[in-house]
XYZ file of C-alpha atoms in Angstrom:
464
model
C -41.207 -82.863 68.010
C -43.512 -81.635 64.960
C -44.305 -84.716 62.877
C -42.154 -83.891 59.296
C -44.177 -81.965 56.448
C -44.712 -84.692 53.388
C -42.768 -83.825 50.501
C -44.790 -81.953 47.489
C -47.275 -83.281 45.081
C -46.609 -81.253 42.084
C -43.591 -83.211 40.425
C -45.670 -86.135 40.218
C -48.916 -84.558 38.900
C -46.797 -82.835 36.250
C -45.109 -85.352 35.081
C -48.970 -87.293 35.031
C -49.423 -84.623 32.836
C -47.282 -85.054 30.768
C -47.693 -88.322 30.059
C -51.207 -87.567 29.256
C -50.582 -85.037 26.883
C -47.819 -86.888 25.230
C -50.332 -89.859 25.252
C -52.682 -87.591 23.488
C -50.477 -86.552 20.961
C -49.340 -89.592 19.876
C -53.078 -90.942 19.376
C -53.459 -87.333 17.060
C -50.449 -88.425 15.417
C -50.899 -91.536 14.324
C -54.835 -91.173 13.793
C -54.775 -88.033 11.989
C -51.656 -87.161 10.841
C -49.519 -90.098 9.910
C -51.794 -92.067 7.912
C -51.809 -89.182 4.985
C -47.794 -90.312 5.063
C -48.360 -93.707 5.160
C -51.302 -94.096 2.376
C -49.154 -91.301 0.274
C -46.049 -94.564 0.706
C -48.260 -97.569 0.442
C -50.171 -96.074 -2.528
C -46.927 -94.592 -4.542
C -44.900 -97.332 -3.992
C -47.751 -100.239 -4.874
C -47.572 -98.480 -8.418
C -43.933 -97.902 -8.750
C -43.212 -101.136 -8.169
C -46.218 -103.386 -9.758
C -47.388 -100.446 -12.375
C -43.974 -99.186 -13.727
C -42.203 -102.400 -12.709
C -39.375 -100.568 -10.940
C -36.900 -101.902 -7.717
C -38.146 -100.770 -4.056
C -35.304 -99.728 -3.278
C -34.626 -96.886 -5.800
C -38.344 -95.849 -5.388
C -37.557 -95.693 -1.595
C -34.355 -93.496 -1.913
C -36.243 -91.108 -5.088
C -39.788 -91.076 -5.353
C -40.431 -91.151 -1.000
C -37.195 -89.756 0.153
C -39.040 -87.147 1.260
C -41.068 -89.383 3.409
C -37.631 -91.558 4.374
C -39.584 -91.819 8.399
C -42.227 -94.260 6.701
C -40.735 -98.338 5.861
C -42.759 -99.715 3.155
C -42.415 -103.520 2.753
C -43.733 -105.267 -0.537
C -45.491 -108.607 -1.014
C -44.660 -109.579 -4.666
C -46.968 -112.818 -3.850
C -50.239 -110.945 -2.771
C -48.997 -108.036 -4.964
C -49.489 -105.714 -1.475
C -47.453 -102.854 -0.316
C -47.756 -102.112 3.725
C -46.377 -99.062 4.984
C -46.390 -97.293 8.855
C -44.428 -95.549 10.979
C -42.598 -97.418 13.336
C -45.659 -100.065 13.365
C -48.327 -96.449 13.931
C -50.835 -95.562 11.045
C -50.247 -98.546 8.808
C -51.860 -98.618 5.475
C -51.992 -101.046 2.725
C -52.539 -100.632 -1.035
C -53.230 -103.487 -3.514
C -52.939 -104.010 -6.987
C -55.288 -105.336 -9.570
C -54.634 -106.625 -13.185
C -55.864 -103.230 -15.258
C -57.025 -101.044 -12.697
C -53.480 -100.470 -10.928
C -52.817 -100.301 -7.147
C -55.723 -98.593 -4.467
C -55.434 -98.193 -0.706
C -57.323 -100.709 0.858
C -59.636 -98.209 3.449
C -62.902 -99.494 4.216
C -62.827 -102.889 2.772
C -60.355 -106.143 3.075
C -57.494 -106.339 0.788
C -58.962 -109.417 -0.574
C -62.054 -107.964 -1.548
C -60.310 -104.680 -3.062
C -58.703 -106.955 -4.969
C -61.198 -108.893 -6.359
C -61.957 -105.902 -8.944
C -59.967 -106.264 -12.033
C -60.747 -105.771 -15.672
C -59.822 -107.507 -18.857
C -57.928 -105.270 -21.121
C -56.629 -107.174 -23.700
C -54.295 -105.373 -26.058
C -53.543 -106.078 -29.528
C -49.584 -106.644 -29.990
C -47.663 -103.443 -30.751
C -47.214 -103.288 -34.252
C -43.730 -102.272 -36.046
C -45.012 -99.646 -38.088
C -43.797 -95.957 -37.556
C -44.935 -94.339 -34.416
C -47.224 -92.925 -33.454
C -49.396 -96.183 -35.402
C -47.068 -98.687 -33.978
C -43.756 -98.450 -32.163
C -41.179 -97.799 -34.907
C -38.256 -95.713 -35.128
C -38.426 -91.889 -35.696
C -37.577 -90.886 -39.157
C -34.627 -92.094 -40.581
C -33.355 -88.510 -42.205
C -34.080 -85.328 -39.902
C -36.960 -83.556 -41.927
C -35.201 -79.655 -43.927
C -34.305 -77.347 -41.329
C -34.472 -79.187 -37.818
C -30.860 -78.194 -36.361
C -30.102 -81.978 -34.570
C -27.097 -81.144 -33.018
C -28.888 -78.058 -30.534
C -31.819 -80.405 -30.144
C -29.529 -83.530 -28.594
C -27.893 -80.849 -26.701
C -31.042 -79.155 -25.238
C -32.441 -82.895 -24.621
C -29.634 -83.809 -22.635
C -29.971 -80.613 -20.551
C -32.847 -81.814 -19.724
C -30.664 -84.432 -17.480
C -27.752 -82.717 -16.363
C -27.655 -82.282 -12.583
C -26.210 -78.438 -12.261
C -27.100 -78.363 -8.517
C -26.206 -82.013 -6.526
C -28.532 -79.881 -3.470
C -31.604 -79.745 -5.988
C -32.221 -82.897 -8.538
C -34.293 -82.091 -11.479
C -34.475 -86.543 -11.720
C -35.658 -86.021 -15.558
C -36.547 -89.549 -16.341
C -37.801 -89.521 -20.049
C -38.314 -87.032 -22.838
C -39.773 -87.554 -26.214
C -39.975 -84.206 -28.540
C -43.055 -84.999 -31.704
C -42.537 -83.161 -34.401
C -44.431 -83.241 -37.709
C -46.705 -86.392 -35.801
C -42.910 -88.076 -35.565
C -40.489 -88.611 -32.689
C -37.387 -86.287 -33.590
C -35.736 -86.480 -30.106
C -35.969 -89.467 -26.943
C -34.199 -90.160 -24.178
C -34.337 -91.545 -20.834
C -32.399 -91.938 -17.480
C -30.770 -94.452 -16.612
C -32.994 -97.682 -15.062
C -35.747 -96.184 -17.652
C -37.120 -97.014 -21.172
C -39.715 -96.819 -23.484
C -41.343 -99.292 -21.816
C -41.409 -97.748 -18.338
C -44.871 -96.330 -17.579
C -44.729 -92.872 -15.573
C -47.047 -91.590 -13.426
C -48.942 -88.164 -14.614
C -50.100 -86.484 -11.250
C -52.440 -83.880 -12.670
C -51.484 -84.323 -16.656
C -54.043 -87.070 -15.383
C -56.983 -84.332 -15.219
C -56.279 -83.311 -19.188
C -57.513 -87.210 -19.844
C -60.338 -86.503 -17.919
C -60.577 -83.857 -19.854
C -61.272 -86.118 -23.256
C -63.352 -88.792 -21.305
C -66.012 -85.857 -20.605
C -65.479 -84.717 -24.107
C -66.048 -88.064 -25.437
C -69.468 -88.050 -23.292
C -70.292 -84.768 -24.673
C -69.768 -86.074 -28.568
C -72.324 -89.060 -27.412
C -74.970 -86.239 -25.877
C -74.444 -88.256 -22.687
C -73.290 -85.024 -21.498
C -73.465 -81.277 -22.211
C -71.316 -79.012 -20.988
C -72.793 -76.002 -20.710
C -75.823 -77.738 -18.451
C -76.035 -78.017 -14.719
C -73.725 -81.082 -13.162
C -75.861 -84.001 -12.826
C -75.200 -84.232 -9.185
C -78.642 -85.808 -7.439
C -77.161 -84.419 -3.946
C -77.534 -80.721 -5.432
C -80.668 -80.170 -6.091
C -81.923 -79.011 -3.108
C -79.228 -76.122 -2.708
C -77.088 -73.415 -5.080
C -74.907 -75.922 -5.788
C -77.617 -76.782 -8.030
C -76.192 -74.375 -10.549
C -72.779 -75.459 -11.006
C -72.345 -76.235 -14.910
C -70.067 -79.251 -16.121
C -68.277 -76.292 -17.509
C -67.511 -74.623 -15.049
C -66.351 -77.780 -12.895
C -63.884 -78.453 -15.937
C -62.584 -74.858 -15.404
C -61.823 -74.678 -12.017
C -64.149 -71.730 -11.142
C -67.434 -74.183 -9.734
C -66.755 -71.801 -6.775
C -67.289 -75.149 -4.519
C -64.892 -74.972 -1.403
C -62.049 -77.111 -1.419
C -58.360 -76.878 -0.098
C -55.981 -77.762 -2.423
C -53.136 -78.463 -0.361
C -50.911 -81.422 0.059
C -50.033 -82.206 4.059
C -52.083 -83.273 7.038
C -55.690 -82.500 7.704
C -56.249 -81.157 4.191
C -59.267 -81.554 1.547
C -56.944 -82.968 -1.312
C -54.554 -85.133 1.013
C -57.840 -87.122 2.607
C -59.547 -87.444 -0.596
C -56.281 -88.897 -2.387
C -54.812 -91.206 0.704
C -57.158 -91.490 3.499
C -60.963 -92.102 1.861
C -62.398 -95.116 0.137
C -64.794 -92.802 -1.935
C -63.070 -89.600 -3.191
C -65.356 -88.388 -4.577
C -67.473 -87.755 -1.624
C -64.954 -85.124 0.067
C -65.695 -82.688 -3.106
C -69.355 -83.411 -3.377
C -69.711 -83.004 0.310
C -68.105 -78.906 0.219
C -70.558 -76.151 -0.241
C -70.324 -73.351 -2.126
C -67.285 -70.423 -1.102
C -68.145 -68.145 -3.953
C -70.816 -67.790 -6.720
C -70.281 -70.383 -9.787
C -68.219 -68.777 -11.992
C -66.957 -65.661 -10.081
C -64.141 -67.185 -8.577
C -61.009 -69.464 -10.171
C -59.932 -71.904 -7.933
C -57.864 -74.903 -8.867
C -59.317 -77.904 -7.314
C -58.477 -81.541 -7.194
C -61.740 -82.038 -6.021
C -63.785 -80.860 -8.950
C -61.585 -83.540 -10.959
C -62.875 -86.601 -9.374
C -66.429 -85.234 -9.323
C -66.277 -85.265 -12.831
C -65.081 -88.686 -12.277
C -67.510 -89.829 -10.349
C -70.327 -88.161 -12.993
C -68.586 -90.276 -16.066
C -68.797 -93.144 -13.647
C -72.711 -92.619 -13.511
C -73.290 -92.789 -17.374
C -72.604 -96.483 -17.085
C -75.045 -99.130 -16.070
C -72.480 -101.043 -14.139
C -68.699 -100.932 -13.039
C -67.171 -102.951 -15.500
C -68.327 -100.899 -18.132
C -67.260 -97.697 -16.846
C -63.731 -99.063 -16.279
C -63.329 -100.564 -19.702
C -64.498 -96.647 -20.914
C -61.585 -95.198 -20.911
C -59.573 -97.724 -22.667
C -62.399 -98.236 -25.137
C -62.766 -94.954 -26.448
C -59.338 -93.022 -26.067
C -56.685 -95.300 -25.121
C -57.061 -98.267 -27.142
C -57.756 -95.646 -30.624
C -54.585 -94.145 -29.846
C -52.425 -97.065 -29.407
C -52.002 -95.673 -25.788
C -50.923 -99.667 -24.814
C -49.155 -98.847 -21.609
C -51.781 -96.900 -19.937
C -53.017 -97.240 -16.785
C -56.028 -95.522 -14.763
C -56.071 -96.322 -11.224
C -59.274 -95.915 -8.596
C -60.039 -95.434 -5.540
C -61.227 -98.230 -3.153
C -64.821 -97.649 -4.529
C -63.806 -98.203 -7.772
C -64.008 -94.786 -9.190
C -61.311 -93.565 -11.222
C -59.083 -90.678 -9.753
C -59.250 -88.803 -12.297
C -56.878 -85.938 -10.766
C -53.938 -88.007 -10.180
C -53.384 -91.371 -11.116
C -52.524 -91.909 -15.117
C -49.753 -93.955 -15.686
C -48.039 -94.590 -19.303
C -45.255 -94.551 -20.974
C -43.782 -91.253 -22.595
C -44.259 -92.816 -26.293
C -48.103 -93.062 -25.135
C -48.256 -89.687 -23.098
C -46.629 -88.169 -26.135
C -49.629 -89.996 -28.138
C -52.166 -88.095 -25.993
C -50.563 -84.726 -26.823
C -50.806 -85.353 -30.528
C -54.570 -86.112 -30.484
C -54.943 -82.525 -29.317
C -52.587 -81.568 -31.506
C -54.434 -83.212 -34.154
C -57.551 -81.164 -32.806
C -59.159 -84.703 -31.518
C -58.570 -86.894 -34.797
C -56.516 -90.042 -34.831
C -55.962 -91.559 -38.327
C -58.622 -90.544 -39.996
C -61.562 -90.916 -36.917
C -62.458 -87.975 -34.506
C -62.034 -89.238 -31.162
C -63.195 -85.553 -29.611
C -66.105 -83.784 -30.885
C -65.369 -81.609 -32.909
C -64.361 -77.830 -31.262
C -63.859 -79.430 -27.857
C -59.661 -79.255 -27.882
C -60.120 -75.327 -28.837
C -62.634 -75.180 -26.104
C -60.020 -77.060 -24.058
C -57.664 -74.645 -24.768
C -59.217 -71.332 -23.936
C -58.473 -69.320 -21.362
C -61.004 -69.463 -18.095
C -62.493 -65.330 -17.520
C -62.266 -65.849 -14.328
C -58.980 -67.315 -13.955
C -55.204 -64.804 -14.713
C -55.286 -66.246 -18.246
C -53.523 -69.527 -18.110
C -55.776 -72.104 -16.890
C -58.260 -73.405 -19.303
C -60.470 -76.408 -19.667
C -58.416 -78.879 -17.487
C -55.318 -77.878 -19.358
C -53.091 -74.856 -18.298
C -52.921 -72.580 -21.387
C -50.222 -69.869 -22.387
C -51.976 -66.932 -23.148
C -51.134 -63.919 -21.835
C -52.446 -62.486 -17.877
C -55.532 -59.781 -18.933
C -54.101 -57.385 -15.943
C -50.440 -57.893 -17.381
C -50.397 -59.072 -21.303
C -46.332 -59.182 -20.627
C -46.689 -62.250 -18.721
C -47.068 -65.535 -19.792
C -46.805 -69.107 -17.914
C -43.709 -69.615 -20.108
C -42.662 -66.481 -21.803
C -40.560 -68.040 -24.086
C -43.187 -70.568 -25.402
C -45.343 -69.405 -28.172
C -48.413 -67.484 -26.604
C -50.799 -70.486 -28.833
C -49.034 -73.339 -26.694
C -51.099 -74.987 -23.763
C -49.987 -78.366 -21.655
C -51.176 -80.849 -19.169
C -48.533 -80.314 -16.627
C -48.132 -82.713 -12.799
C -46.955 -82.591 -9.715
C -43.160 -83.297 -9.823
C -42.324 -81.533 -13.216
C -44.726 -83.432 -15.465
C -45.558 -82.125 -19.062
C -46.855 -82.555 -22.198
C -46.929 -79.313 -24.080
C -48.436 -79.123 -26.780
C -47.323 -75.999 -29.529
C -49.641 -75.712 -32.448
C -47.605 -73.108 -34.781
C -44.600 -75.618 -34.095
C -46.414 -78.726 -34.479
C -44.410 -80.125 -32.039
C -45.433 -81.633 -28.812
C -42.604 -81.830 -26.352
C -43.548 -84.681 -23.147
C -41.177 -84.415 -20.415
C -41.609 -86.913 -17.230
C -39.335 -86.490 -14.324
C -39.132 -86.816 -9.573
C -38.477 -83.109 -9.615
C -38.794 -82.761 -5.746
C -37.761 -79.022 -5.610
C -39.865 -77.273 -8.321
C -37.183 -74.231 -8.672
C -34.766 -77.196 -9.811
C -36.578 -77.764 -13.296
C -37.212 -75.101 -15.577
C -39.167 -76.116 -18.119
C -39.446 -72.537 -20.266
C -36.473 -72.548 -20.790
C -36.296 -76.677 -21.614
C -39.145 -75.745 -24.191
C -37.427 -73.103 -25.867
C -34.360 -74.433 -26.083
C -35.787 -77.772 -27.945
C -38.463 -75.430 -30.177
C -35.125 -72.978 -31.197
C -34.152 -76.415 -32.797
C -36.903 -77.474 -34.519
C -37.876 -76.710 -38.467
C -39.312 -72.824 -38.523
C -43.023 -72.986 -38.548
């Protein structure tokens, strides 16, 4: 009798397999992929809760519901938020007193948050805004129609579509350097700080313009970058950094395994990721909005300063404490450079403040806080760009190849805005003088419209 033939081999090898590759993948996953979910939680929720002072919960089930497969857990006594997926990728961000929350990568929490600055802030006084934090006008000024402008304010909150929340959370509408309209959501005041996103560039914007006025800069020279001078990168202008057109290689896209994701959420130093990219295109050839180029400029106003402390009591120094910007908030990263692309938080009163310094054409009662011409330079178009992106502000002027289009076509064509992520605004309308700051968790972008907000709140305003 023939001996019986051993069963086969290959069920067992592929399910070896298997477990290999799903090994593998999980090791991807939660070294390369998760923790860009995870720092985006730990970061966003360490300054919703300790920065804007707001409940867990509700930040949970808004701000991150679209990253509901991260937990987040807060320690109110270490002022710590630790987030991770199902224990994988954690990350943890700390907060310190006037420098806001940073993800603690590449150094202890307890060192992170050792750096802290004094800020200390005269009390708010009761004089009209925007000098203290008084009440708008008493009588409507000749002409403004207040019954369309409450309506087209509360628009601004209705919920048309329960499948697409627009989540407006404040708006304040300046007009004639007063508040004429303000309102917030519910769980909101004027006392609730809001984060900018990329409204945050525009005040990078006026710290480099500040450095400019002190001839600690000029813009028209070649970025002080040590690192450059050895290649073409060598050529790239503070200018043309400020407009987007530097022509360095970066990829501005939010998800795994991209340029502005790593920089923002998985770096200590993000400045480094920018610095790092060569050139893609010829300095000023090629518009290209970058992130990147932001916190360069970042890091460059960081090196104009002997030491750290002084760089991070700069900003409050010379723009925020002039304007009676209280609130504000300018958070770093791990390194201790401030991210200059994303991370501005303030209250709409003091956003609304920052729009009426350009309004004002860089003058705050009485004192120039720009040099002079840098808001029009601000303001003007990049050549290389489609006509409405200007100097770290998105202008309104019409597209060369197509002078019928416009960023908001029912905007005056003079009106230009720092604008974030999530439906963030403050436009500014110079044959209005209005400036109209609306702050919202717009998760869907085709659920906010903010032409037609605009133009609905400027149809109501006095006739220039």
């Amino acid at each position: 009798m023939s001996p019986k033939p051993a069963p086969p081999r290959r069920p067992r090898r592929l399910l070896a397999g298997l477990g290999v590759a799903l090994l593998a993948a999980l090791v991807f996953l939660a070294g390369w992929i998760l923790p860009t979910a995870t720092g985006y939680v730990a970061k966003n929720a360490c300054s919703a809760v300790f920065v804007a002072g707001r409940d867990p919960g509700r930040v949970g089930a808004e701000d991150l519901a679209p990253q509901s497969y991260v937990s987040f857990t807060v320690d109110r006594e270490q002022r710590r938020v630790r987030a991770s997926v199902f224990g994988l990728a954690a990350r943890t961000a700390v907060y310190r007193d006037g420098l806001g929350c940073a993800l603690a990568i590449g150094a202890a929490p307890e060192s992170l948050q050792a750096q802290t600055v004094a800020l200390p802030h005269a009390p708010a006084s009761d004089a009209p805004w925007p000098i203290g934090e008084g009440e708008r006008l008493a009588a409507d000024p000749p002409g403004l129609d207040r019954a369309a402008l409450d309506a087209a304010v509360a628009a601004a909150f209705a919920e048309p579509n329960p499948d697409s929340l627009r989540r407006t959370r404040a708006v304040v509408v300046v007009h004639g350097g007063a508040i004429v309209a303000e309102r917030y959501a519910d769980g909101f005041d004027r006392d609730t700080r809001h984060l900018g996103w990329s409204m945050s560039k525009s005040v990078t914007n006026a710290l480099v313009g500040i450095l400019v006025g002190r001839g600690l800069l000029t813009r028209d020279a070649p970025a002080p970058v040590p690192g450059w001078a050895g290649d073409p990168r060598r050529a790239v202008t503070l200018d043309q950094l400020l407009r987007m057109s530097s022509g360095l290689e970066f990829e501005e896209r939010y998800g795994p395994l991209a340029d502005a994701t790593r920089m923002l959420f998985e770096v200590d130093d993000a400045a480094d990721v920018a610095l790092a990219r060569p050139l893609a295109h010829d300095p000023d050839t090629v518009f290209s909005y970058s992130s990147g180029t932001t916190n360069i400029l970042s890091w460059i106003v960081r090196r104009q300063f002997p030491e750290l402390a002084a760089y991070h009591r700069f900003p409050h120094e010379a723009l925020f404490a002039p304007l009676g910007m209280r609130s504000a908030v300018f958070e770093t990263d791990a390194s201790g450079t401030f991210l200059g692309s994303s991370f501005v938080h303030a209250t709409a009163r003091d956003w609304a403040r920052f729009g009426l310094l350009y309004l004002r054409d860089g003058v705050w009662d009485g004192a120039r806080i720009l040099p002079e011409g840098w808001v029009a330079y601000s303001r003007t178009p990049t050549k290389t760009g489609v006509g409405d992106y200007a100097a770290h502000f998105w202008a309104n002027a019409p597209d060369p190849a197509d002078p019928d289009k416009r960023r908001l076509p029912h905007v005056p064509a003079d009106a230009y805005q720092a604008a974030g992520f999530q439906g963030q605004a403050v436009l500014i309308v110079p044959s209005r003088d209005a400036v109209i700051v609306r702050l919202g968790m717009t998760h869907d972008r085709a659920a906010w419209d903010l032409d037609g907000f605009a133009s609905a709140v400027l149809a109501a305003l006095p006739a220039a």
